[in-house]
Amino acid sequence: MPSEPRTARDGWIDVSVALHSDIVHWPDNPPVRIERMLDIEHGDAANVSKISMGSHTGTHMDAPLLFVREGKGLDEMPLAATKLVPAQIAGSDGFGIADLDHPCTTDRGVEQVLFKTRNSARSWPSRAFLEDFVYVSQEATRYLAAWNIRTVGIDYLSVGGFRKGGVERHRALLEAGIWVIEGLDLSEVEPGEYELVCLPIKVEQSDGAPARAILRAI
Ligand SMILES: [Zn+2]
């Protein structure tokens, strides 16, 4: 069966990546394994798969619990954090505060910012982990926290760089109460204002969980 087009007729754009057994993952995280355990082709009554993966692979969200000992798990995330609130997509290469001064991000009505960078176009076709992906600077994380941004998203596996401040970036955002979406594919989305729906699967006390994320222009 052909899969759905990325942009549905009603205007929703799927900005999630499809999980498969060869998908790229953070170097020290577990790989994704999707195996058919029951198979109609082999005489079973149904097709049933076993899925094994790290909680920070593909399109996923981070909970404060990832880096904060007593932090909230994703199961405690308020649904309003990622649902139907105007979201801003800012185009950028490696970015700091100057890039965040885009007109829409200085509008106090914006609660969510998704960063479309060159990661979207170059990262996902690669099965190899890219060490030089674009990430958020520490000054930018402080700025986002000061603006009371509720949710921040980026189009590769981390808001922090590879061996370049990943822990500090996550802590700065998560300790400020900002929910983090990682692993987005924004290649088919132009900068602008959108409605966002992104719901991570509900796992008790989860540090992170896979999510489906969709956008619609407003
Ligand atoms: Zn994560």
Tab-separated table of C-alpha atoms and ligand atoms in Angstrom:
chain	number	residue	atom	x	y	z
A	1	MET	CA	0.000	0.000	0.000
A	2	PRO	CA	1.401	3.412	-0.888
A	3	SER	CA	1.845	5.616	2.163
A	4	GLU	CA	-0.079	8.866	2.560
A	5	PRO	CA	1.328	11.929	0.795
A	6	ARG	CA	3.213	14.225	3.169
A	7	THR	CA	0.599	16.940	2.706
A	8	ALA	CA	-2.953	15.728	3.152
A	9	ARG	CA	-5.893	17.255	1.273
A	10	ASP	CA	-7.059	19.066	4.392
A	11	GLY	CA	-3.738	20.898	4.613
A	12	TRP	CA	-2.047	18.950	7.397
A	13	ILE	CA	1.639	18.298	6.708
A	14	ASP	CA	3.285	15.285	8.324
A	15	VAL	CA	6.618	16.455	9.754
A	16	SER	CA	7.456	13.150	11.435
A	17	VAL	CA	10.047	10.713	10.124
A	18	ALA	CA	9.011	7.101	9.493
A	19	LEU	CA	10.706	4.613	11.822
A	20	HIS	CA	12.465	1.614	10.289
A	21	SER	CA	15.199	-0.756	11.377
A	22	ASP	CA	17.997	1.199	9.693
A	23	ILE	CA	17.033	4.694	10.849
A	24	VAL	CA	19.839	6.841	12.226
A	25	HIS	CA	20.135	7.061	16.039
A	26	TRP	CA	22.334	8.919	18.513
A	27	PRO	CA	25.660	7.033	18.621
A	28	ASP	CA	25.348	5.601	22.154
A	29	ASN	CA	21.580	5.001	21.978
A	30	PRO	CA	20.059	1.614	21.107
A	31	PRO	CA	19.197	0.909	17.447
A	32	VAL	CA	15.656	0.510	16.152
A	33	ARG	CA	14.570	-3.074	15.544
A	34	ILE	CA	11.145	-3.800	14.078
A	35	GLU	CA	10.480	-7.519	13.664
A	36	ARG	CA	7.397	-9.386	12.524
A	37	MET	CA	6.704	-11.915	15.295
A	38	LEU	CA	3.406	-13.262	13.952
A	39	ASP	CA	2.930	-13.264	10.197
A	40	ILE	CA	-0.136	-14.028	8.065
A	41	GLU	CA	2.248	-15.148	5.321
A	42	HIS	CA	3.467	-17.874	7.687
A	43	GLY	CA	0.022	-19.078	8.693
A	44	ASP	CA	-0.545	-16.878	11.734
A	45	ALA	CA	-3.969	-15.305	12.216
A	46	ALA	CA	-2.551	-11.777	12.256
A	47	ASN	CA	0.545	-9.710	11.621
A	48	VAL	CA	2.110	-8.633	14.934
A	49	SER	CA	5.462	-6.882	15.267
A	50	LYS	CA	7.937	-6.386	18.062
A	51	ILE	CA	9.420	-2.894	18.247
A	52	SER	CA	12.607	-2.186	20.150
A	53	MET	CA	14.122	1.286	20.172
A	54	GLY	CA	15.644	4.026	22.280
A	55	SER	CA	13.262	6.675	23.546
A	56	HIS	CA	15.162	9.462	21.710
A	57	THR	CA	15.134	8.196	18.136
A	58	GLY	CA	13.165	9.448	15.146
A	59	THR	CA	10.611	12.172	15.810
A	60	HIS	CA	10.291	12.281	19.591
A	61	MET	CA	9.903	14.538	22.586
A	62	ASP	CA	12.119	15.086	25.623
A	63	ALA	CA	10.749	15.378	29.138
A	64	PRO	CA	12.425	17.341	31.946
A	65	LEU	CA	13.168	13.923	33.497
A	66	LEU	CA	15.779	13.396	30.776
A	67	PHE	CA	18.236	15.662	32.588
A	68	VAL	CA	16.455	16.774	35.758
A	69	ARG	CA	16.462	14.197	38.590
A	70	GLU	CA	13.040	15.119	39.992
A	71	GLY	CA	11.724	16.407	36.665
A	72	LYS	CA	8.377	15.577	35.107
A	73	GLY	CA	7.949	12.640	32.752
A	74	LEU	CA	6.321	13.087	29.369
A	75	ASP	CA	3.166	11.463	30.730
A	76	GLU	CA	2.766	14.627	32.825
A	77	MET	CA	3.079	16.985	29.845
A	78	PRO	CA	0.089	19.324	29.575
A	79	LEU	CA	-1.638	18.514	26.298
A	80	ALA	CA	-1.763	22.209	25.474
A	81	ALA	CA	2.028	22.215	25.181
A	82	THR	CA	1.897	20.834	21.683
A	83	LYS	CA	-1.645	21.143	20.459
A	84	LEU	CA	-3.297	23.753	18.301
A	85	VAL	CA	-1.388	26.829	19.349
A	86	PRO	CA	0.306	28.980	16.710
A	87	ALA	CA	3.749	27.595	16.024
A	88	GLN	CA	6.496	29.498	14.323
A	89	ILE	CA	8.925	27.980	11.869
A	90	ALA	CA	12.149	29.950	11.592
A	91	GLY	CA	14.546	29.182	8.758
A	92	SER	CA	18.140	29.074	9.884
A	93	ASP	CA	21.618	27.647	9.599
A	94	GLY	CA	23.654	27.357	12.819
A	95	PHE	CA	21.914	29.930	14.888
A	96	GLY	CA	22.111	32.253	17.841
A	97	ILE	CA	20.072	35.181	19.095
A	98	ALA	CA	20.287	37.091	15.801
A	99	ASP	CA	18.347	34.339	14.064
A	100	LEU	CA	15.706	34.363	16.769
A	101	ASP	CA	14.992	38.030	16.088
A	102	HIS	CA	12.804	36.982	13.185
A	103	PRO	CA	9.641	39.135	13.377
A	104	CYS	CA	7.365	36.293	14.401
A	105	THR	CA	9.514	35.085	17.271
A	106	THR	CA	9.477	38.536	18.822
A	107	ASP	CA	5.708	38.418	18.874
A	108	ARG	CA	4.764	37.534	22.421
A	109	GLY	CA	1.751	35.561	21.186
A	110	VAL	CA	4.037	32.823	19.890
A	111	GLU	CA	4.316	29.907	22.294
A	112	GLN	CA	6.065	27.358	20.141
A	113	VAL	CA	9.057	27.677	17.869
A	114	LEU	CA	10.167	24.984	15.462
A	115	PHE	CA	13.545	25.516	13.850
A	116	LYS	CA	13.858	24.555	10.220
A	117	THR	CA	17.547	24.349	9.423
A	118	ARG	CA	19.608	22.757	6.685
A	119	ASN	CA	19.333	19.583	8.784
A	120	SER	CA	15.910	18.841	7.287
A	121	ALA	CA	17.156	18.519	3.723
A	122	ARG	CA	20.442	16.752	4.373
A	123	SER	CA	19.984	14.613	7.462
A	124	TRP	CA	17.148	12.176	7.060
A	125	PRO	CA	18.162	10.541	3.766
A	126	SER	CA	21.415	9.545	5.533
A	127	ARG	CA	21.536	6.352	7.549
A	128	ALA	CA	24.818	7.518	9.061
A	129	PHE	CA	24.821	9.798	12.085
A	130	LEU	CA	25.755	13.356	11.088
A	131	GLU	CA	28.079	14.945	13.641
A	132	ASP	CA	27.912	18.449	12.150
A	133	PHE	CA	24.166	19.047	12.392
A	134	VAL	CA	22.782	22.511	13.186
A	135	TYR	CA	21.813	23.024	16.838
A	136	VAL	CA	20.702	25.754	19.252
A	137	SER	CA	23.292	28.038	20.845
A	138	GLN	CA	23.315	28.448	24.630
A	139	GLU	CA	22.514	32.166	24.325
A	140	ALA	CA	19.531	31.237	22.178
A	141	THR	CA	18.232	28.773	24.787
A	142	ARG	CA	18.343	31.517	27.424
A	143	TYR	CA	16.523	33.868	25.077
A	144	LEU	CA	13.777	31.329	24.397
A	145	ALA	CA	13.329	30.794	28.122
A	146	ALA	CA	13.092	34.552	28.696
A	147	TRP	CA	10.329	34.808	26.073
A	148	ASN	CA	8.253	32.196	27.878
A	149	ILE	CA	8.304	29.909	24.875
A	150	ARG	CA	6.479	26.718	25.820
A	151	THR	CA	7.732	24.277	23.189
A	152	VAL	CA	10.857	24.212	21.007
A	153	GLY	CA	11.426	21.844	18.087
A	154	ILE	CA	14.395	21.091	15.871
A	155	ASP	CA	14.994	19.004	12.761
A	156	TYR	CA	17.675	16.618	13.983
A	157	LEU	CA	18.219	14.396	16.971
A	158	SER	CA	19.247	17.018	19.535
A	159	VAL	CA	18.806	20.682	20.471
A	160	GLY	CA	22.490	20.610	21.466
A	161	GLY	CA	25.438	19.766	19.240
A	162	PHE	CA	27.357	16.512	19.070
A	163	ARG	CA	29.885	16.778	21.932
A	164	LYS	CA	29.090	20.513	21.934
A	165	GLY	CA	26.971	21.456	24.900
A	166	GLY	CA	24.169	18.959	24.494
A	167	VAL	CA	23.677	18.628	28.253
A	168	GLU	CA	23.683	22.402	28.896
A	169	ARG	CA	21.248	23.120	26.043
A	170	HIS	CA	18.811	20.466	27.207
A	171	ARG	CA	19.048	21.582	30.829
A	172	ALA	CA	18.551	25.250	29.933
A	173	LEU	CA	15.336	24.465	28.068
A	174	LEU	CA	13.937	21.676	30.239
A	175	GLU	CA	14.637	23.488	33.522
A	176	ALA	CA	12.800	26.517	32.127
A	177	GLY	CA	9.742	24.297	31.639
A	178	ILE	CA	10.111	24.183	27.843
A	179	TRP	CA	9.026	20.938	26.171
A	180	VAL	CA	11.399	19.772	23.450
A	181	ILE	CA	10.567	18.111	20.128
A	182	GLU	CA	13.472	16.578	18.237
A	183	GLY	CA	13.812	14.631	15.030
A	184	LEU	CA	11.390	16.693	12.920
A	185	ASP	CA	11.544	16.702	9.125
A	186	LEU	CA	10.599	20.229	8.059
A	187	SER	CA	11.882	19.920	4.490
A	188	GLU	CA	8.425	20.451	2.981
A	189	VAL	CA	7.430	23.320	5.268
A	190	GLU	CA	8.026	27.006	4.568
A	191	PRO	CA	8.741	29.416	7.442
A	192	GLY	CA	5.501	30.885	8.763
A	193	GLU	CA	2.770	30.369	11.307
A	194	TYR	CA	1.133	27.012	11.829
A	195	GLU	CA	-1.053	24.960	14.062
A	196	LEU	CA	0.941	22.129	15.559
A	197	VAL	CA	-0.237	18.791	16.881
A	198	CYS	CA	2.486	16.639	18.395
A	199	LEU	CA	1.610	13.886	20.827
A	200	PRO	CA	4.270	11.594	22.277
A	201	ILE	CA	3.106	8.116	23.227
A	202	LYS	CA	2.133	7.882	26.881
A	203	VAL	CA	4.696	5.964	28.926
A	204	GLU	CA	4.843	6.316	32.710
A	205	GLN	CA	7.735	8.447	33.909
A	206	SER	CA	9.256	8.648	30.444
A	207	ASP	CA	12.412	10.657	29.730
A	208	GLY	CA	11.402	10.717	26.070
A	209	ALA	CA	9.008	9.048	23.676
A	210	PRO	CA	8.347	8.762	19.952
A	211	ALA	CA	5.746	11.178	18.611
A	212	ARG	CA	3.718	11.953	15.509
A	213	ALA	CA	3.888	15.630	14.587
A	214	ILE	CA	1.698	17.429	12.051
A	215	LEU	CA	1.396	21.069	10.997
A	216	ARG	CA	-1.242	23.132	9.212
A	217	ALA	CA	-0.772	26.685	7.997
A	218	ILE	CA	-2.977	29.308	9.658
B	1	ZN	ZN	15.593	13.556	22.961
